[in-house]
XYZ file of C-alpha atoms in Angstrom:
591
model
C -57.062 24.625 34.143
C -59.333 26.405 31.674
C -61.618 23.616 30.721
C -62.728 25.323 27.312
C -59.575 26.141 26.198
C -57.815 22.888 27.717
C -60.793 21.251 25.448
C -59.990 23.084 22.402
C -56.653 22.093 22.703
C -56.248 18.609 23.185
C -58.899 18.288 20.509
C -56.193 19.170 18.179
C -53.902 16.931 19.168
C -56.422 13.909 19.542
C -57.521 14.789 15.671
C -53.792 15.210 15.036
C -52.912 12.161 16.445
C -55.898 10.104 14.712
C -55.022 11.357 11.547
C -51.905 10.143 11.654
C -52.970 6.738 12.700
C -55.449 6.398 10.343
C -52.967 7.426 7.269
C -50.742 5.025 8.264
C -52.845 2.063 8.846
C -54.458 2.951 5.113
C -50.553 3.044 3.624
C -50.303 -0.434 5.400
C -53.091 -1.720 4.198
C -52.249 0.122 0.655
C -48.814 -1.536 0.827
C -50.059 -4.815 1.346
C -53.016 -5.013 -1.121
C -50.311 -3.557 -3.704
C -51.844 -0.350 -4.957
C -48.733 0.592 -6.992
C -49.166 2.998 -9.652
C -51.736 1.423 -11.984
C -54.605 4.110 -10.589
C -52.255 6.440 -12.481
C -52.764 10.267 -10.967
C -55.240 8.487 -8.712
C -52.551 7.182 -6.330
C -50.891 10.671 -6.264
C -54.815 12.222 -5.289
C -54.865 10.105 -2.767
C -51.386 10.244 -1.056
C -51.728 14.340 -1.653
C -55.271 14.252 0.351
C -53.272 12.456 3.229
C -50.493 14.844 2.897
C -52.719 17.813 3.090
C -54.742 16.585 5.836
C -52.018 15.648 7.888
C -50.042 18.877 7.464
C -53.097 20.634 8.235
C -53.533 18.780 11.661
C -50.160 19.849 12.481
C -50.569 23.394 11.715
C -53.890 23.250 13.756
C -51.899 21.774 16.679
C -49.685 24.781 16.760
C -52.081 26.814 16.343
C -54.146 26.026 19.491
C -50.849 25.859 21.380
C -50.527 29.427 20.639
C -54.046 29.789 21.497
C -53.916 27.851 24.755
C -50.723 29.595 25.701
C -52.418 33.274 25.127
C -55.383 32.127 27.252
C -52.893 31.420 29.794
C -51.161 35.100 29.922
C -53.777 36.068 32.513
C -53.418 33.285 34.960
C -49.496 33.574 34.927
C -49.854 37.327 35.128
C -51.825 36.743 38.198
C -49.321 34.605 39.786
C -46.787 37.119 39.144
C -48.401 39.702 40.879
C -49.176 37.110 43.823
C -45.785 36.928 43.874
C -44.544 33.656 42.257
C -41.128 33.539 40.718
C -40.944 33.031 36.880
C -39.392 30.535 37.425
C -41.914 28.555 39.441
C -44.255 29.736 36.524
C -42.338 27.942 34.256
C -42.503 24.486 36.136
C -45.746 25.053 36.630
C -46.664 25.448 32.971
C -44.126 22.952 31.591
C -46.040 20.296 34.188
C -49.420 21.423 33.288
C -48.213 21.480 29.379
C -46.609 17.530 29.400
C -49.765 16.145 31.259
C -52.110 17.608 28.719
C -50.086 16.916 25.650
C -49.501 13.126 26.870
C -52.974 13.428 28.129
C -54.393 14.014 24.024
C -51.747 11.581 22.533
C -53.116 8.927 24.554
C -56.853 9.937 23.593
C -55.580 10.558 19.775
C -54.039 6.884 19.564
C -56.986 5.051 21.115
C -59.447 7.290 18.876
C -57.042 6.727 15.690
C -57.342 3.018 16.610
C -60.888 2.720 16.836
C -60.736 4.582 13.420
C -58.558 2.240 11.583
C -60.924 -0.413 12.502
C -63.708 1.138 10.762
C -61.642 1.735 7.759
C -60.646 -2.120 7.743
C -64.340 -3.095 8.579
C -65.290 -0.946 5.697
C -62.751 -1.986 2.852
C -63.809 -5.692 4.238
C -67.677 -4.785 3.103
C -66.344 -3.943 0.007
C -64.202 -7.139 -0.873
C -60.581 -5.612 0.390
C -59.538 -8.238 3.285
C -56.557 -6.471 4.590
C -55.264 -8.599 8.044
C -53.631 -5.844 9.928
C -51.136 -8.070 12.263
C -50.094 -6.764 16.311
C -46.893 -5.966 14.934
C -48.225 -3.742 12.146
C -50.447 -1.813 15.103
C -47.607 -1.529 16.894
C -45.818 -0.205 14.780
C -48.170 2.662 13.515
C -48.599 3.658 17.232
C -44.466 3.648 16.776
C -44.741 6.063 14.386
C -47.385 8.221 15.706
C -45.847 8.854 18.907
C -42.433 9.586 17.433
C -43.957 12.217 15.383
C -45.908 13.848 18.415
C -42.576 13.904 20.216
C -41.146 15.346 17.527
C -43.827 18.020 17.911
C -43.845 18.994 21.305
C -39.741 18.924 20.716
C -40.288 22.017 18.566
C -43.408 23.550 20.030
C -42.005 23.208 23.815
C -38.828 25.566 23.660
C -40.627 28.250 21.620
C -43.703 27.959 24.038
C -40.560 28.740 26.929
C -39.052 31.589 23.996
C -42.466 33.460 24.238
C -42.740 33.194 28.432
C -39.011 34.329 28.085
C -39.723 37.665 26.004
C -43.151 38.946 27.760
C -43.885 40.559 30.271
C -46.602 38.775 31.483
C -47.840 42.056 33.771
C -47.955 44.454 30.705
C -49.843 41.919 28.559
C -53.025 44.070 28.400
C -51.090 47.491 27.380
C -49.419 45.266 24.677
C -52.700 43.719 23.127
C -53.876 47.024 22.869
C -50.800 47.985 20.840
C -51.376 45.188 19.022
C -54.645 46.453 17.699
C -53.461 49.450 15.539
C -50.677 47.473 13.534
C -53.702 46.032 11.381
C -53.849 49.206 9.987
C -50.479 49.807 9.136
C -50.458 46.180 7.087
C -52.917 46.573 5.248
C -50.546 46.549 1.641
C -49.851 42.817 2.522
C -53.505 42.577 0.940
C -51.772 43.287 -2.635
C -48.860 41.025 -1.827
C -51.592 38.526 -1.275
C -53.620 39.397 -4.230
C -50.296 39.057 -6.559
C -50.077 35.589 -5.132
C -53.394 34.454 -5.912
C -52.731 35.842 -9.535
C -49.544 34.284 -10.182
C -50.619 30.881 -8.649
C -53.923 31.227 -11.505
C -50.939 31.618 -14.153
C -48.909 29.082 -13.022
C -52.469 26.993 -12.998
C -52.701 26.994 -16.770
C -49.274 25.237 -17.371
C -49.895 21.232 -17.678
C -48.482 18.703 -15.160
C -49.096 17.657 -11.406
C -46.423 19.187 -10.240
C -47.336 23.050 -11.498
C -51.002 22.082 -9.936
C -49.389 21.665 -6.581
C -46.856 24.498 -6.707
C -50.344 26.925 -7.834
C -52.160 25.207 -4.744
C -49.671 26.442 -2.112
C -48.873 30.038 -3.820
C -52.570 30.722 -3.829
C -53.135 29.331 -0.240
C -50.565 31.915 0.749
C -52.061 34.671 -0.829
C -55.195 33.783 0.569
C -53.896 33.493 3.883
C -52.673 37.138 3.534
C -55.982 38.046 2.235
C -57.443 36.728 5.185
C -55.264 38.046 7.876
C -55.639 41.545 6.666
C -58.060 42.050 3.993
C -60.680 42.533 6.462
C -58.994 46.045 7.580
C -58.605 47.171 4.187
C -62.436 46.883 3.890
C -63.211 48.626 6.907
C -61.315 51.454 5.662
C -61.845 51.562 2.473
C -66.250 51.408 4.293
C -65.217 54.216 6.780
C -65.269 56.559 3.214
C -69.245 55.985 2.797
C -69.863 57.544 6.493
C -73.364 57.744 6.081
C -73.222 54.052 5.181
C -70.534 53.109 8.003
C -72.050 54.501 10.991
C -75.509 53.269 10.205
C -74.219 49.854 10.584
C -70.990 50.569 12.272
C -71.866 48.306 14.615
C -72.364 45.420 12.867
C -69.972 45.865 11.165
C -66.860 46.295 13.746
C -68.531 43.377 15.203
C -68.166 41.204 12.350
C -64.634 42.644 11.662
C -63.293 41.613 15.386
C -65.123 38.602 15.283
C -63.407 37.445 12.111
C -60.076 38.741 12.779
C -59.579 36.982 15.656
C -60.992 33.169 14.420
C -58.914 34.126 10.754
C -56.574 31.469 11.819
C -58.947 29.162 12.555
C -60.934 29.920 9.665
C -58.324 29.489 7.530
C -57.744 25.901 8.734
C -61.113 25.114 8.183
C -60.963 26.095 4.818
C -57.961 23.967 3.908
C -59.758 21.144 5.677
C -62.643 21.956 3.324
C -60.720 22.434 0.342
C -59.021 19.142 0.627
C -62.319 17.068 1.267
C -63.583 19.294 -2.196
C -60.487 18.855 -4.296
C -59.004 15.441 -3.362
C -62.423 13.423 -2.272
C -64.511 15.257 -4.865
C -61.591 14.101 -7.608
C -61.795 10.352 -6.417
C -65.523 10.228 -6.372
C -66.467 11.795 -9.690
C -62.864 10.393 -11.404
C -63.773 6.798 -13.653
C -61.363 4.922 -15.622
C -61.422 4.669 -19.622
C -63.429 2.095 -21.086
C -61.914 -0.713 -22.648
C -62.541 0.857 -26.437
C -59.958 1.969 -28.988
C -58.989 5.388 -29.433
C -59.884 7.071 -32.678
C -56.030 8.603 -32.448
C -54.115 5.742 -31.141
C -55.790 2.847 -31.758
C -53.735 0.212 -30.515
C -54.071 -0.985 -27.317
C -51.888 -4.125 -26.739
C -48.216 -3.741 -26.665
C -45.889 -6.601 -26.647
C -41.868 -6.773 -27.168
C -40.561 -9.583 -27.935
C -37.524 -10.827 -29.136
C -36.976 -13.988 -31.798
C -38.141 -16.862 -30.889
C -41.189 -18.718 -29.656
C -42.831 -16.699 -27.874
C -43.102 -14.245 -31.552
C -44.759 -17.159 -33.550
C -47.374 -17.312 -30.430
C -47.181 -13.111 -30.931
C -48.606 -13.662 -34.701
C -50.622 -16.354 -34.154
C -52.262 -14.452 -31.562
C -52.426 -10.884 -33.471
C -53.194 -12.629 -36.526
C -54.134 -10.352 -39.258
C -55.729 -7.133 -38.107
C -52.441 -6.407 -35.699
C -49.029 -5.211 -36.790
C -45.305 -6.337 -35.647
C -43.038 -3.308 -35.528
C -39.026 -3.755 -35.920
C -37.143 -1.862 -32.929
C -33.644 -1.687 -31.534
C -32.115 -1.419 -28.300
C -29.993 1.322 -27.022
C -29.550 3.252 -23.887
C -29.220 7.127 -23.194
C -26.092 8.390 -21.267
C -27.373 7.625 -18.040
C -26.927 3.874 -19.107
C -31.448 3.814 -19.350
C -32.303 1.025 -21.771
C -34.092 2.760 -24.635
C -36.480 1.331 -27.393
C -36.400 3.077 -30.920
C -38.719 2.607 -33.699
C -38.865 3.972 -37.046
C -40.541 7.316 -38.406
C -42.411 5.009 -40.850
C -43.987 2.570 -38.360
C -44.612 5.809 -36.063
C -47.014 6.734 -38.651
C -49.015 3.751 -38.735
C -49.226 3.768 -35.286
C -50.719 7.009 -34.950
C -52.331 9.388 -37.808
C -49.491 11.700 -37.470
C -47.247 12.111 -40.341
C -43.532 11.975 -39.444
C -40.093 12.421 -41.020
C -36.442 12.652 -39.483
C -33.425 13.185 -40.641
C -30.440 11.084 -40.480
C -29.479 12.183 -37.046
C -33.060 13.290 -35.499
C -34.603 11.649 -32.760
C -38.252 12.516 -31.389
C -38.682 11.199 -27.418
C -42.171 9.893 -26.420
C -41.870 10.428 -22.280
C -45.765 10.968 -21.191
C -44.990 8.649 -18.398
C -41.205 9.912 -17.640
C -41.927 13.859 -17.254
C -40.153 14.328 -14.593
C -37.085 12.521 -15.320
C -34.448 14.617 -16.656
C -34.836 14.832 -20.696
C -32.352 13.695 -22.188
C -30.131 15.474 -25.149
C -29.325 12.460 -27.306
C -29.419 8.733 -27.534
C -27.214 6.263 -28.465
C -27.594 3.005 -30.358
C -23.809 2.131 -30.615
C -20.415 3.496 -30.648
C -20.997 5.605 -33.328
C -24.903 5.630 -34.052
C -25.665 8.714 -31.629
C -29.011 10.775 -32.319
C -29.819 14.223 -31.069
C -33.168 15.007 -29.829
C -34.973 17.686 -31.455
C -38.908 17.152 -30.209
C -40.081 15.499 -27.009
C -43.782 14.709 -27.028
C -46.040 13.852 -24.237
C -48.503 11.487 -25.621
C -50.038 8.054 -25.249
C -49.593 6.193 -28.359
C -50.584 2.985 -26.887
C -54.204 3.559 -25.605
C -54.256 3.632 -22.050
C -50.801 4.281 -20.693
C -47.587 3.188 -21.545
C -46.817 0.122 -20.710
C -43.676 -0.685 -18.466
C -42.016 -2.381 -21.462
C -42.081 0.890 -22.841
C -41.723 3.556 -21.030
C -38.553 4.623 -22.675
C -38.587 4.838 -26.254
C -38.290 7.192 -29.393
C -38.800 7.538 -32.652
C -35.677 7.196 -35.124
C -35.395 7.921 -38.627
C -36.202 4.404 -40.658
C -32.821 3.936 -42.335
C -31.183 3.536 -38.958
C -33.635 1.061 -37.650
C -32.980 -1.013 -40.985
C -28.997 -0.594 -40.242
C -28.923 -1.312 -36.728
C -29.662 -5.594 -36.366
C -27.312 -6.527 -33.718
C -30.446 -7.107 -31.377
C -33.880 -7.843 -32.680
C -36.856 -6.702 -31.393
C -40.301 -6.741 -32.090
C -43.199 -4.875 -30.971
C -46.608 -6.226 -31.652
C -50.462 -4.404 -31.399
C -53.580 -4.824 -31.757
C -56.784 -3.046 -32.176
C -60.103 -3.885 -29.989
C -60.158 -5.720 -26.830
C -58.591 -8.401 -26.266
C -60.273 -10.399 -23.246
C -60.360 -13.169 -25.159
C -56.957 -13.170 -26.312
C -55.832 -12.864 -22.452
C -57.943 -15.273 -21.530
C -56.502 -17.952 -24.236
C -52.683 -16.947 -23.890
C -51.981 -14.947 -21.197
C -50.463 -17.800 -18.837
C -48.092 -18.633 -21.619
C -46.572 -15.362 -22.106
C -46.870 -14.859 -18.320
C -44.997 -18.393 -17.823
C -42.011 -17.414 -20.208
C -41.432 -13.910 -18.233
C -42.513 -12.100 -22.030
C -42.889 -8.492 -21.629
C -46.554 -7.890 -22.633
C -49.134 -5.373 -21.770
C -52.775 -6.006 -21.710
C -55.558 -2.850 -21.562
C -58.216 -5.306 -20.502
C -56.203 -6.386 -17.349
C -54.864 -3.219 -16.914
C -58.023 -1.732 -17.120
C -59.584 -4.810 -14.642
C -56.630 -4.327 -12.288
C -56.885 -0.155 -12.414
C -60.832 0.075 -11.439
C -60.044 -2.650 -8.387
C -57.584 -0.464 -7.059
C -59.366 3.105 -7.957
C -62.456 1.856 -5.562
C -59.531 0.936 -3.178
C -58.594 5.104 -3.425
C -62.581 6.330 -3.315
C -63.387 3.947 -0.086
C -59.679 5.670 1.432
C -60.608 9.090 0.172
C -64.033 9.390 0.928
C -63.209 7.845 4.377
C -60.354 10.513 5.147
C -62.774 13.249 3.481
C -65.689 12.788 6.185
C -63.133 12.425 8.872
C -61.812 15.907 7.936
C -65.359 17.193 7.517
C -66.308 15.875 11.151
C -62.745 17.192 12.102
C -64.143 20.694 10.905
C -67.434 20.496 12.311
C -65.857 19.684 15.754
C -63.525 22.690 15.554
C -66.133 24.742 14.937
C -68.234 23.335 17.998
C -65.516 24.291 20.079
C -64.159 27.278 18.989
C -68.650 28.873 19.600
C -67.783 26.851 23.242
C -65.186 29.061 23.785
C -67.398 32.206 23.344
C -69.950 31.422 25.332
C -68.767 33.274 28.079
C -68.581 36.275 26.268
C -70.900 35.613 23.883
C -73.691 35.315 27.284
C -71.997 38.527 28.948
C -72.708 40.707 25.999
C -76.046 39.543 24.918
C -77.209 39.411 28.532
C -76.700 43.535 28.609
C -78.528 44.612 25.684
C -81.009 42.167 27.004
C -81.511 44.303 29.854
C -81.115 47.442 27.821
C -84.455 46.011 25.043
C -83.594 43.956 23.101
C -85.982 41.136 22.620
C -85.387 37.042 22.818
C -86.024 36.827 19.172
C -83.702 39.021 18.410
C -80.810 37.761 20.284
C -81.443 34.453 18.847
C -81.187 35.976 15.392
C -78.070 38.143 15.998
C -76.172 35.177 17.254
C -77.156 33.009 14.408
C -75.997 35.600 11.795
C -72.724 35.980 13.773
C -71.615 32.481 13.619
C -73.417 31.409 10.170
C -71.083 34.423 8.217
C -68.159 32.810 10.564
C -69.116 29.239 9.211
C -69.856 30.493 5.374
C -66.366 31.791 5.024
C -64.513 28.818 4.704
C -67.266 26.930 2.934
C -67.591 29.676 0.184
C -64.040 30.106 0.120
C -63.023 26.270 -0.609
C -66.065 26.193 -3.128
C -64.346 28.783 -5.111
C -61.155 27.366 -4.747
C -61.737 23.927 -5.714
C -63.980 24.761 -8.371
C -61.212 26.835 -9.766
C -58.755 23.528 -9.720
C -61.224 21.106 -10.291
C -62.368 23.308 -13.714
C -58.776 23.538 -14.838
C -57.658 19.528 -14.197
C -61.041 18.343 -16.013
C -59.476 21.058 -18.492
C -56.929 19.255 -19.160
C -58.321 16.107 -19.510
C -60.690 17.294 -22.257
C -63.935 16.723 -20.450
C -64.281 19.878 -18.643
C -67.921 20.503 -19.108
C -69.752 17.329 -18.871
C -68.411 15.802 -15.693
C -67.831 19.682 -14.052
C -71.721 20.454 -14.537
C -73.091 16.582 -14.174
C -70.757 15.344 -11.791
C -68.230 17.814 -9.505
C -71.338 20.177 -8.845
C -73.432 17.602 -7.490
C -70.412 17.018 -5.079
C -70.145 20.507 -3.947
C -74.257 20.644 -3.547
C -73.783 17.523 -1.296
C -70.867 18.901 0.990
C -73.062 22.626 1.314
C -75.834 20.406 2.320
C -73.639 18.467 4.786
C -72.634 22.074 5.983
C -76.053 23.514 6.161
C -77.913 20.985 8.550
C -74.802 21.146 10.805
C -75.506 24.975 11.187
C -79.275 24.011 11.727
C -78.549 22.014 14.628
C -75.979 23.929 16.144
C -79.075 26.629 15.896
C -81.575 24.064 17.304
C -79.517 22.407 19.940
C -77.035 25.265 20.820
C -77.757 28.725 19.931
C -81.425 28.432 20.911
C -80.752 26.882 24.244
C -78.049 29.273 25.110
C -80.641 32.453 24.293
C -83.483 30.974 26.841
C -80.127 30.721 29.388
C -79.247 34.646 28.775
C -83.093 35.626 28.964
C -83.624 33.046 32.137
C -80.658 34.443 33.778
């Protein structure tokens, strides 16, 4: 076995296999300390980050397999030639291929392991005691190891598909044919480009959703940028000859160099990217304060129907909040609907509005991506057609759970429709001591009230919960991609020595080899890095965008971040220069 390229590989699957263990040990824990949805788009950054990651991992797996199993064309080839039957080849390779695969699961589960326990031993520093039981362990490593079987499942028969379709003794002659189809794909560069354009449109439409769909379009386009871009600027250089062949050198160099890492590359920028986008959102993100809102004021919700628990309602209130009549209906799905009127809309919010007879107006904000419906009904015969949806939060914060279906009627069919009485009570300001004072008692009669300060309380717990999971995943990725990168200048040392040690010989000088090298593999390492910068900043601009506080926390805040991970980036490449790059130019001039 290669012991570079056997290294390369099973890295993959060890970092594949930790990731997996850590994610699920974090949704355990997640699970258990009962994140649920109060972090709001938090929870979705931080179940995206894990999603990324992990896909990521996988596609670095196969990757490296079909790495490994190029490095391994020679050796069969040789074997072939010796005179070994294809068929021994393939036992051969399907033995060697098991024991390495069950080889890095083992590794990638006793690494993930030792991983979780940091995480735990971390969220315990910061107050989370999670008690992860031997059955819960267990049953991560379950998990983990069915999706690695899973894995070699798929990647095993196409490994045997590609042994199947080469000839292993003509493998030279057809990397050399290989080489000139670069320059016959060089157009893929525009389909790439129109991907990366359409993904920026697609980026300006609201809503998670449209965010994600943009993030994959434009990862594909740069992907095909990648792969073949670099061709189209050698020939578009080969134009300027003057300019070409006075660094035609360097410049092939660089070309070769990058075209054959691009895959790599590619996976180190999504690595990057992710730690940017999904750790840099949970660090800089905060929750609101508990204040009122200039534009929707009220921030306590409560509906109640008659009774006791409404005198407690007004007492509580008392005169600077306002009860609201509403009515209960359902839409055609059989979803229990509240309505209120046009009139009390208005004092709820400074927006003037007036229905007609039949109109209906649906607040959704938190339901977007439920199906919308077309009308509502209140009764056998009181049916409403809606003409407006609106995505906004009347009710401070978010809507409360009481209320996440409801619409606005016209008045004179709230005052018509009595059969069931509700009420729906807010007030401005906070209301600590208010939750304080009654809280228990609504909580002990099952009343359907929503408090911003708890809310608020409850949201900032669990959005220090996300940061300590984010920023734990994001250093494991950045570690992840510091580690591929160690490898992947392993790999070329060989080479890397072999060439160097000839011009050597031919004049050029110690510091000179030492500074060709480190240009080489710091434009290999700034790709990514400036890359994912660009990206990010891109989606990072157009979420804070959104959110209305695009240039204060972009400048003050995400910035910072990005100055931070280049740093991070930048005294890696200083030691791999100290500790590597240096000692391996004393070896070529010593040798």
């Amino acid at each position: 076995m290669d012991k570079k390229n056997v290294l390369l590989y099973s890295f993959s699957i060890i970092l594949s296999a930790a990731l997996e263990m850590v994610f699920g040990t974090a949704f355990m824990v997640n699970d258990k300390y009962g994140l649920n949805e109060k972090t709001g788009s938090m929870n979705w950054l931080c179940t995206m980050f894990f999603l990324a990651a992990g896909v990521m991992s996988i596609f670095f797996v196969l990757y490296s397999t079909a790495y490994y199993v190029r490095t391994k064309n020679k050796d069969y080839s040789l074997l072939l030639m010796l005179g070994s039957s294809r068929k021994f080849i393939f036992k051969f390779f399907s033995v060697e291929f098991l024991f390495i695969y069950a080889f890095s699961v083992v590794l990638g589960i006793l690494a993930g392991g030792l991983f979780s326990a940091l995480l735990l031993f971390i969220l315990g520093l910061f107050q989370y005691l999670a008690a992860v039981s031997v059955p819960d362990v267990v049953q991560v490593i379950k998990l983990v190891m069915k999706g690695k079987l899973m894995l070699f499942l798929l990647e095993y028969p196409l490994v045997l598909l590609y042994f199947c379709k080469r000839n292993l003794s003509e493998m030279r002659l057809r990397e050399m044919k290989k080489e000139g189809r670069h320059n016959r794909t060089c157009f893929l560069v525009i389909g790439g480009i129109v991907l990366i354009t359409a993904s920026m449109r697609l980026l300006r439409r609201s809503g998670l959703p449209y965010r994600f769909i943009s993030m994959g379009i434009c990862l594909v386009g740069v992907y095909m940028v990648m792969s073949y871009g670099g061709s189209l600027v050698l020939m578009l250089l080969k134009l300027f000859q003057n300019f070409y062949y006075k660094h035609m050198v360097t410049l092939n160099e660089f070309y070769y160099q990058f075209k054959r890492n691009c895959r790599l590359l590619f996976i180190m920028l999504v690595l990057n990217f992710a730690v940017l986008y999904f750790t840099g959102g949970s660090v800089i993100s905060q929750m609101p304060e508990d204040v009122d809102s200039p534009v929707y004021p009220y921030g306590f919700v409560g509906v109640l129907q008659d009774g006791g628990m409404k005198d407690m309602a007004r007492e509580m209130v008392g005169g600077d909040g306002i009860e609201i009549p509403a009515v209960k209906g359902s839409l055609y799905n059989g979803t229990v609907v509240f309505g209120i009127s046009d009139r009390d809309y208005s004092r709820l919010t400074p927006q003037e509005l007036r229905l007609g007879d039949t109109e209906a107006v649906w607040i959704n904000e938190s339901t977007a991506s439920m199906e919308r419906p077309e009308f509502i009904c209140f009764g056998e015969e009181d049916v409403f057609v809606v003409t407006k949806r609106k995505n906004e939060i009347v009710f401070g914060t978010e809507k409360p759970d009481c209320l996440r279906e409801f619409a606005v009627l016209p008045e004179a069919a709230i005052a018509d429709y009595q059969e069931e009485a509700y009420s729906i009570f807010a007030k401005k300001g906070s209301l600590q001591k208010e939750f304080e004072q009654y809280g228990y008692c609504f909580q002990e009669n099952e009343a359907d009230l929503f408090w911003r300060c708890a809310f608020l309380k409850d949201a900032d717990e669990n959005m220090a919960y996300v940061r300590i999971i984010s920023i734990f995943a994001g250093v494991f990725c950045i570690f992840s991609c510091f580690g591929i990168f160690a490898l992947k200048l392993q790999g070329d040392m060989p080479l890397l020595n072999q060439k160097y040690r000839i011009l050597y010989h031919i004049g050029m000088s110690e510091r000179s080899i030492y500074k060709a090298m480190s240009s080489e593999y710091r434009k290999l390492m700034e790709i990514p890095v400036v890359l994912s910068l660009l990206l990010s900043g891109v989606y990072m601009a157009a979420e804070m965008t959104g959110m209305d506080t695009a240039f204060e926390d972009f400048i003050c805040k995400y910035i910072p971040f990005q100055i931070i991970f280049v740093g991070f980036n930048v005294l890696y490449f200083c030691w791999i220069k100290r500790v590597v790059l240096k000692k391996n130019t004393k070896i070529i001039i010593n040798e």
